[in-house]
Coordinates of C-alpha atoms in Angstrom, one line a residue:
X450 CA -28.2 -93.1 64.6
X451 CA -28.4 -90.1 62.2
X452 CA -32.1 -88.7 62.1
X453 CA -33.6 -87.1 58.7
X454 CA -35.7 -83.9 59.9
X455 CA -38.7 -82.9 57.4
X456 CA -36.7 -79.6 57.6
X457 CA -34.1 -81.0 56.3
X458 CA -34.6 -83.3 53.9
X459 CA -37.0 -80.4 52.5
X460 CA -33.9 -77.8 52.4
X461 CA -31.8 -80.5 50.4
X462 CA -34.9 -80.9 48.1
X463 CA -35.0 -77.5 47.8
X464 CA -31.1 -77.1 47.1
X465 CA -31.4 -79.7 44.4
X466 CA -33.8 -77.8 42.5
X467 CA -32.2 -74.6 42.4
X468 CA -29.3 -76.1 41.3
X469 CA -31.4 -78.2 39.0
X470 CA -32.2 -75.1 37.4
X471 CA -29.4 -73.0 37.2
X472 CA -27.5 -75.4 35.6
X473 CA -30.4 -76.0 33.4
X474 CA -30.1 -72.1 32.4
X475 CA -26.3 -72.1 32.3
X476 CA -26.2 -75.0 29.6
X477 CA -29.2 -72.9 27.5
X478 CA -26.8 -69.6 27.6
X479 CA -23.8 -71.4 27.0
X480 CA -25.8 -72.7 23.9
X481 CA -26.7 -69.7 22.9
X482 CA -23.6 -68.2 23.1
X483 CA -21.6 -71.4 21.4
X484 CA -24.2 -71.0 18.6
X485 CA -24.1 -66.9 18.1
X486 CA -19.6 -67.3 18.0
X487 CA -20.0 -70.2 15.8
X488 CA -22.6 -68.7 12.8
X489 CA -19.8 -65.4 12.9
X490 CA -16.6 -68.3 12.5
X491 CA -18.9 -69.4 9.7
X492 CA -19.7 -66.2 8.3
X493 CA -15.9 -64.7 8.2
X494 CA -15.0 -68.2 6.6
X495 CA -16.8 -67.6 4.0
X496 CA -15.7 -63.7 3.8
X497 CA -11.9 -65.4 3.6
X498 CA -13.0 -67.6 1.1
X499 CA -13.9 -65.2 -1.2
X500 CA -11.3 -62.7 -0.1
X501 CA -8.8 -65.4 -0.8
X502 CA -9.9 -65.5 -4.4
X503 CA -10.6 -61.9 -5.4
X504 CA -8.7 -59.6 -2.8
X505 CA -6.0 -57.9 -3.4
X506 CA -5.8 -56.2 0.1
X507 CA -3.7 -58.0 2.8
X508 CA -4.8 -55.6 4.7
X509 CA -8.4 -56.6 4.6
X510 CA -7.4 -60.5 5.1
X511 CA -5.3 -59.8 8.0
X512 CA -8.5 -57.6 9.7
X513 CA -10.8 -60.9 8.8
X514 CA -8.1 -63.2 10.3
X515 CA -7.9 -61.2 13.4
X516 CA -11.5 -60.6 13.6
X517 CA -11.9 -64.3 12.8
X518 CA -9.2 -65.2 15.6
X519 CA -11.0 -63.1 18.3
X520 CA -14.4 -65.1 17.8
X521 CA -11.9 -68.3 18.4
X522 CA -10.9 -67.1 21.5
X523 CA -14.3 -66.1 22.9
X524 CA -15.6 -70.0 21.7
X525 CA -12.7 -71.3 23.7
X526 CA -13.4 -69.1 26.6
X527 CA -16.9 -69.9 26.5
X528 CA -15.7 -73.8 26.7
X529 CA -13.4 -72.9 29.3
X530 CA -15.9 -71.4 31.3
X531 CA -18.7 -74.1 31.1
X532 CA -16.1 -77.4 31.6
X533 CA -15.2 -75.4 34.8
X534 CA -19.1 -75.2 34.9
X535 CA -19.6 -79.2 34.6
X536 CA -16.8 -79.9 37.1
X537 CA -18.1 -78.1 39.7
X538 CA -21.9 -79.4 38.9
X539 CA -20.1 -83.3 38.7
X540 CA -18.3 -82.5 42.1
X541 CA -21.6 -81.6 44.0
X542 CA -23.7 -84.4 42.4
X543 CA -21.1 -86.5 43.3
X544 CA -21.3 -85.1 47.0
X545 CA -25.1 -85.5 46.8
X546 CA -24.8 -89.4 45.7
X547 CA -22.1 -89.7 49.0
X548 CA -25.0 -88.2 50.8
X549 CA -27.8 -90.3 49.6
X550 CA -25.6 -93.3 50.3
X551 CA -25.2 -92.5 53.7
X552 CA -28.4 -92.4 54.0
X553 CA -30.0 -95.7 52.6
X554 CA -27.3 -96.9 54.9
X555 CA -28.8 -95.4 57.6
X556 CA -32.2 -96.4 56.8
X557 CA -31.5 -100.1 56.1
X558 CA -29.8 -99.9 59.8
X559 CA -33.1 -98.9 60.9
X560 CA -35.2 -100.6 58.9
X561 CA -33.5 -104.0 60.2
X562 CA -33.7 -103.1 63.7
X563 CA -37.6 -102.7 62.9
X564 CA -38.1 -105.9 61.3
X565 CA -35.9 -107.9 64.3
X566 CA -38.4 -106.1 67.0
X567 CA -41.6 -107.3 65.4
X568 CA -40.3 -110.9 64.4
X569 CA -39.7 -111.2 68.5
X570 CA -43.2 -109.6 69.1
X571 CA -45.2 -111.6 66.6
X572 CA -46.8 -113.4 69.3
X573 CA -50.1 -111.3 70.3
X574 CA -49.3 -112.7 74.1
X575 CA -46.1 -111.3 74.0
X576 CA -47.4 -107.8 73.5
X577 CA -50.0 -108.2 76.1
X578 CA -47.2 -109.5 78.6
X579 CA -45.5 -106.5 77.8
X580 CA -47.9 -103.9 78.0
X581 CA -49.2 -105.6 81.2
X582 CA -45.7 -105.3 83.1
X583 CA -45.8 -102.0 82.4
X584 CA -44.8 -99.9 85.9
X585 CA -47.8 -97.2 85.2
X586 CA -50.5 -96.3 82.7
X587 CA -48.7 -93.7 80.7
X588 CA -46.1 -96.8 79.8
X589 CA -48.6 -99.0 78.7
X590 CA -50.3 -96.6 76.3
X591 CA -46.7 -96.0 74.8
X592 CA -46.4 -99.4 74.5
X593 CA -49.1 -99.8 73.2
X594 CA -48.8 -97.7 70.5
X595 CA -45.5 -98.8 69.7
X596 CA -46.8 -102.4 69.1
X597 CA -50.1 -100.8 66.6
X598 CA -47.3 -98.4 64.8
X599 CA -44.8 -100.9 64.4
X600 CA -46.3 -101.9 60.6
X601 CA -47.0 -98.8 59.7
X602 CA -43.4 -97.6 60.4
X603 CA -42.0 -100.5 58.5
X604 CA -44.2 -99.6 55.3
X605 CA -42.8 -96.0 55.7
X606 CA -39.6 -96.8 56.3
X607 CA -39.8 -99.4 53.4
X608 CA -41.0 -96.4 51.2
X609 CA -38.4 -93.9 52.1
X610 CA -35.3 -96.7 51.4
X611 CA -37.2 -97.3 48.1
X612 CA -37.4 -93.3 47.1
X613 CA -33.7 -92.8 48.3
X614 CA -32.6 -95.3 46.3
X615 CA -34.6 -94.4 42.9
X616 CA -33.5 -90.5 43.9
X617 CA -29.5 -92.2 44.1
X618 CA -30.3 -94.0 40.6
X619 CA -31.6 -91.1 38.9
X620 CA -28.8 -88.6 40.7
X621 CA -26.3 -91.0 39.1
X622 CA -27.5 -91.2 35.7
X623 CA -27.7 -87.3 35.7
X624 CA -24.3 -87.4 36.3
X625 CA -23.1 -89.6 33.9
X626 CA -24.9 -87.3 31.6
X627 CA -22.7 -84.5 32.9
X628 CA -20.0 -86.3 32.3
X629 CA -20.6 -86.9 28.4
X630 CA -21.6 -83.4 28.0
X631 CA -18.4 -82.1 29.5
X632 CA -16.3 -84.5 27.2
X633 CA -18.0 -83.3 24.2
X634 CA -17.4 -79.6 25.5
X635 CA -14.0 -80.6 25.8
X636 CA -13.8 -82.6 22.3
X637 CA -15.2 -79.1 20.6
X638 CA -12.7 -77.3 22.6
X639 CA -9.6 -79.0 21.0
X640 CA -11.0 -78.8 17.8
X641 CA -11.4 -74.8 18.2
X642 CA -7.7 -74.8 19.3
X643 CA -6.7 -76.0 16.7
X644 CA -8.5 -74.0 14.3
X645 CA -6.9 -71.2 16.6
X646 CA -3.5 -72.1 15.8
X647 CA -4.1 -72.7 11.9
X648 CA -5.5 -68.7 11.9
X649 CA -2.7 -67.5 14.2
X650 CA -0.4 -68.9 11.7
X651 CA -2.1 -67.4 8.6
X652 CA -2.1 -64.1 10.5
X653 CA 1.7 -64.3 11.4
X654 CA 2.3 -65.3 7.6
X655 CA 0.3 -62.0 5.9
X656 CA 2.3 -59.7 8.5
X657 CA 5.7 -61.2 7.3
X658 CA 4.2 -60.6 3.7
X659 CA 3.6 -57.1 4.4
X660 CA 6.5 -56.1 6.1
X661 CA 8.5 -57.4 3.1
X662 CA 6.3 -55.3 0.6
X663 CA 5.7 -52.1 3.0
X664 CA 6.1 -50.4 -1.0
X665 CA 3.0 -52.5 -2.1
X666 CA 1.0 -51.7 1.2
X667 CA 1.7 -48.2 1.1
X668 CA 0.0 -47.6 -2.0
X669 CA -2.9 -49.8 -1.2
X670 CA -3.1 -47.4 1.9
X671 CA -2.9 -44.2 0.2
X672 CA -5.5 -45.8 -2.3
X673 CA -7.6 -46.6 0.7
X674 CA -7.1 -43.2 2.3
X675 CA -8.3 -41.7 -0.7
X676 CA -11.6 -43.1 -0.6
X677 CA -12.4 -42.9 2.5
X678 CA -11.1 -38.5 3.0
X679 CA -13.7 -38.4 -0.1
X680 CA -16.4 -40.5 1.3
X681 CA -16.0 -38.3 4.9
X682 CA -16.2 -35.3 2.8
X683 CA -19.2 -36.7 0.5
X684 CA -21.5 -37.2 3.5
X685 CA -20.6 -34.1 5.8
X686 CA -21.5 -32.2 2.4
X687 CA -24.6 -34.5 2.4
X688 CA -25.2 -33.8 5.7
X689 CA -24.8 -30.0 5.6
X690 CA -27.1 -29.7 2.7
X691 CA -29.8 -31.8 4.4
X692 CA -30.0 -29.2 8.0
X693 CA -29.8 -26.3 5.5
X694 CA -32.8 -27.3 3.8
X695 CA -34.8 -28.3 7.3
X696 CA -33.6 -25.6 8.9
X697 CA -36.2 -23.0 7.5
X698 CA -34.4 -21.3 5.0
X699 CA -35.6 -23.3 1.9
X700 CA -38.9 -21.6 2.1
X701 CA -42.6 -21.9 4.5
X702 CA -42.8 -25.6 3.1
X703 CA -39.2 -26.6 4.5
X704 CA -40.2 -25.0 7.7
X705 CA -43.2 -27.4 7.8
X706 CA -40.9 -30.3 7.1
X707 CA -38.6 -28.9 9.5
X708 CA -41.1 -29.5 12.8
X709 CA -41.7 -33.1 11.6
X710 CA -37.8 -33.4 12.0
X711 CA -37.5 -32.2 15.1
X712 CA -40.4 -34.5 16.7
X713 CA -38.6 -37.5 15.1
X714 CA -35.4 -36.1 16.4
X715 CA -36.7 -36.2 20.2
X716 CA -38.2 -40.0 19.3
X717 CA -34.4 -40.9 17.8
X718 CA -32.6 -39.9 20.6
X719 CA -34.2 -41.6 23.1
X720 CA -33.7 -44.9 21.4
X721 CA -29.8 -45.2 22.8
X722 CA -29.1 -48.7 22.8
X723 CA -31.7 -49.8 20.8
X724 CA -31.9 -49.7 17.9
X725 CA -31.8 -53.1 15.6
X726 CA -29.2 -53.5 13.4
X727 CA -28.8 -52.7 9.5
X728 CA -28.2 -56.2 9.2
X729 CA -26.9 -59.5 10.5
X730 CA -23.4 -60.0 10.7
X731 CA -19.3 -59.6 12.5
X732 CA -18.4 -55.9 12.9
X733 CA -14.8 -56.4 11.6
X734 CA -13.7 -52.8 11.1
X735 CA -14.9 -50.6 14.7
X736 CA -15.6 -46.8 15.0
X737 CA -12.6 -44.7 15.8
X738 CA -8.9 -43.8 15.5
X739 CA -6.9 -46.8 14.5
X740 CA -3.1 -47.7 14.2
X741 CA -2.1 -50.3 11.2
X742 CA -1.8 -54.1 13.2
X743 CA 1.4 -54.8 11.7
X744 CA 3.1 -50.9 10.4
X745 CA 2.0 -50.0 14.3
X746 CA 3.0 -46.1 14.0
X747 CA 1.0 -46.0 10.8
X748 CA -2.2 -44.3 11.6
X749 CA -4.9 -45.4 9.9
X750 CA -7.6 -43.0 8.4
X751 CA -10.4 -42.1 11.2
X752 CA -13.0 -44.5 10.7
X753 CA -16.8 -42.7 11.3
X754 CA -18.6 -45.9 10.7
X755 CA -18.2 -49.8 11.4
X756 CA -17.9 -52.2 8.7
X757 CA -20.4 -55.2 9.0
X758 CA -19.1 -58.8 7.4
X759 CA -22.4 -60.4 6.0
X760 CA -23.4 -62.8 3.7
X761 CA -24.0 -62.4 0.2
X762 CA -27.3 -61.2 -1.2
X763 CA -27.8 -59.5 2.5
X764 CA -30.6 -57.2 2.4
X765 CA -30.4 -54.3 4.8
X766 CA -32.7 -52.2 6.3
X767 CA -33.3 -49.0 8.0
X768 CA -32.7 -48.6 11.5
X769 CA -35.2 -45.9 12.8
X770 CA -38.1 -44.0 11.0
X771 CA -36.8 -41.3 8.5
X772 CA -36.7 -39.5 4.6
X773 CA -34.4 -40.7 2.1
X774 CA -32.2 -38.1 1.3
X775 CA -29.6 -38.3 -0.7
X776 CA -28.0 -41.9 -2.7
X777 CA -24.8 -41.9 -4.6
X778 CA -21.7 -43.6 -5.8
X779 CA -18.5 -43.7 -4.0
X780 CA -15.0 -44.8 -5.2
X781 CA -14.7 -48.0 -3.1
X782 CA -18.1 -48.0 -1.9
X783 CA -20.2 -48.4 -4.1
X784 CA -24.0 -47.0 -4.1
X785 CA -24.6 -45.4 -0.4
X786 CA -27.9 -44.2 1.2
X787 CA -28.1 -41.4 3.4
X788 CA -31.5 -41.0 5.6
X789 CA -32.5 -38.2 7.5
X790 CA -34.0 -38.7 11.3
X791 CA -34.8 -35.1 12.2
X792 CA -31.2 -34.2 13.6
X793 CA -30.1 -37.4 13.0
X794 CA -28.4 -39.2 10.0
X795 CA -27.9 -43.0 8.9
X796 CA -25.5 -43.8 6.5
X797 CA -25.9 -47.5 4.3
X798 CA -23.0 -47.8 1.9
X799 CA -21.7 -51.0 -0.1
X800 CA -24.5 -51.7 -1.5
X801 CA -24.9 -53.5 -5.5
X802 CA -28.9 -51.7 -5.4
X803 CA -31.1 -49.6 -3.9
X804 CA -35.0 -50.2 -3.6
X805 CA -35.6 -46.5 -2.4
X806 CA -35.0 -43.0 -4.0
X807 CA -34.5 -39.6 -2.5
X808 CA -37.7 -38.7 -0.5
X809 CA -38.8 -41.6 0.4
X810 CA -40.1 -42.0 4.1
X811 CA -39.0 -45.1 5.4
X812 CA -40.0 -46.9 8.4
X813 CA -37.8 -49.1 11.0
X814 CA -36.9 -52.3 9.7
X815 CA -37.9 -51.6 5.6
X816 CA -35.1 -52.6 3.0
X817 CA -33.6 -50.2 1.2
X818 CA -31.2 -52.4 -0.9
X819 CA -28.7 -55.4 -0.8
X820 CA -25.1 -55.2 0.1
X821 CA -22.5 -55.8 -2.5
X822 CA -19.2 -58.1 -2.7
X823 CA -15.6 -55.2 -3.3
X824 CA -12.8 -56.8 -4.2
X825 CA -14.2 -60.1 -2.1
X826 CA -15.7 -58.4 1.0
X827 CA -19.0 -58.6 1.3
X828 CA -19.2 -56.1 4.2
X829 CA -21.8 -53.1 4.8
X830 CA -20.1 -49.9 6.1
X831 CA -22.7 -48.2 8.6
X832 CA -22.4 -44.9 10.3
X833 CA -24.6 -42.5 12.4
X834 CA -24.2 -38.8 12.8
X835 CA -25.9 -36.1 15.0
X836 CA -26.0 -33.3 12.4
X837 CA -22.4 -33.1 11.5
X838 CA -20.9 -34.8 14.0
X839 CA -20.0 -38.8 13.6
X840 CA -21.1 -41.3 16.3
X841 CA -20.1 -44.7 17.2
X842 CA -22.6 -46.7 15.5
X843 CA -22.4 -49.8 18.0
X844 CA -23.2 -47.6 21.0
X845 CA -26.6 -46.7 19.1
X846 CA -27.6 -50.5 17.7
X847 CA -28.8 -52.9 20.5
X848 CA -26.6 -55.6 22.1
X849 CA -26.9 -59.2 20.5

């Protein structure tokens, strides 16, 4: 007959729990992640949707389909990753139930042999007999307390069948649960891969366009080179304006201003990591030395910044503490901020107005304008620089 230790039943209690809660706090991550991939799928929609309408860059398209593809892969992964998640919680609740099984079987067993040996001793004379005919006095106090513990073990053995049995109904109406969940994981999954496929084939379609009008492209390129050689050069004049007039020579008063830098300039560089972003949206164009997707020994201008897809009427807002220092009006780009943080530069540009002016001290967080829709992309471009040196913006901004 299979015995149930305290220590036992106490470590499969415990077990229970912890995987209780772990899955609990799988399911709440997997949420959040689901939720995070699906508001940027909605956001980049409705960046196609207008891009569709207004653009005249394939170039831009194909960077939202990809960037829009990417997000569809990490939703299915995600999926992936939690229905593997579900089968493995449904195969150990379904080991659990085989155990709990087992043992209201053993129970019953024992409960039944309980029941048969008081129904032969229910005669008080019986148990006397007994306890008399016992071959010493040790025997007869065992037997004795058998016979005044025999009800008592029945209620408790009565108990534990009834607990077993509401712990089996409850263990198999969590996993029915599981298994609903998992099917509608699965349901969202096929719906996702086909979304996938749809993109994938709008993204093989615009390459096919663009290889059959590499004349068309390559002036939209050279446009787009343009602008940006004059926005790099814009901002590293900017730039080297801005340390020439903190770095003393502008007279005692800039030298004042200059210490104030510098104390903000310790503060800013410690914030690595950090920092909260301009605003909330998809990077869609990263930092760096890129090759065209489709042209692939076409090199792409350097890009200093990221470009951030967000929705329309986005207000954006300062990153760290600093002094307005410049705004102006780029080819492409629209009305730009530049903000000083002692060594340290932010750089807002895209945006349809301004609610600051040069000189301004700004705080984390404050708005400084709302981004604009170019030629259907309603995307902020966003760079930091340590004096005139660009940085990679998403190494500075904290993770979401």
């Amino acid at each position: 007959m299979m015995r149930w230790k305290p220590s036992y039943i106490l470590l499969q209690v415990v077990f229970l729990l912890i995987c209780g809660t772990l899955q609990a706090q799988d399911i709440k991550s997997h949420e959040q992640r689901k939720a995070a991939l699906e508001k940027d799928i909605e956001l980049i929609d409705k960046q196609l949707d207008e891009n569709r309408s207004r653009s005249q860059s394939m170039l831009s398209r194909l960077t939202l389909i990809r960037a829009q593809i990417s997000n569809r892969k990490a939703l299915v992964s995600e999926s992936n990753r939690m229905i593997r998640k579900y089968s493995d919680e449904i195969y150990l609740s379904q080991l659990q139930i085989n155990r709990l099984d087992e043992r209201i079987d053993t129970l019953t067993v024992h409960y039944g042999k309980l029941v048969r040996s008081a129904y032969r001793n229910r005669d008080a004379k019986v148990w006397y007999m007994y306890i008399l005919a016992s071959e010493n006095l040790g025997q007869a106090f065992r037997r004795y307390s058998y016979f005044r513990n025999l009800s008592g073990e029945m209620r408790r053995q009565a108990d534990e069948i009834r607990d077993a049995k509401e712990e089996l109904e409850k263990k198999k109406a969590s996993l029915q649960v599981m298994k609903e969940d998992a099917e509608k994981v699965k349901a969202s999954r096929e719906k996702e891969l086909e979304a996938l496929q749809k993109e994938e084939k709008q993204s093989e379609d615009i390459v096919a366009q663009l290889k059959r009008s590499r004349n068309r492209y390559e002036k939209e390129l050279a446009s787009k080179r343009k602008e940006i050689n004059a926005l790099n050069r814009e901002i590293e004049r900017l730039i080297a304006e801005a340390m020439k007039a903190s770095s003393g020579k502008g007279g005692k008063d800039a030298g004042k201003a200059a210490e104030i830098d510098y104390a903000l300039d310790a503060e800013f560089s410690r914030n690595k990591g950090k920092l909260p972003w301009p605003a909330d949206g998809v990077v869609v164009d990263r930092f760096g030395q890129h090759y065209h997707p489709v042209f692939t020994r076409v090199k792409l201008p350097f890009n200093n910044g990221i470009s951030i897809a967000v929705d329309k009427g986005t207000k954006i807002r300062t990153v760290f503490d600093g002094v307005v220092k410049q705004i102006v009006v780029m080819p492409g780009y629209n009305q730009c901020v530049l903000i000083q943080h002692g060594n340290w530069f932010s750089f807002y540009c895209k945006l349809q107005s301004t609610s600051v002016k040069a000189g301004d001290k700004v705080r984390t967080g404050d708005v400084i304008g709302v981004v604009d829709t170019i030629n259907g992309d309603t995307q902020l471009h966003f760079q930091i620089w340590q004096k005139q040196t660009p940085q990679n913006p998403e190494l500075w901004l904290r993770k979401r």
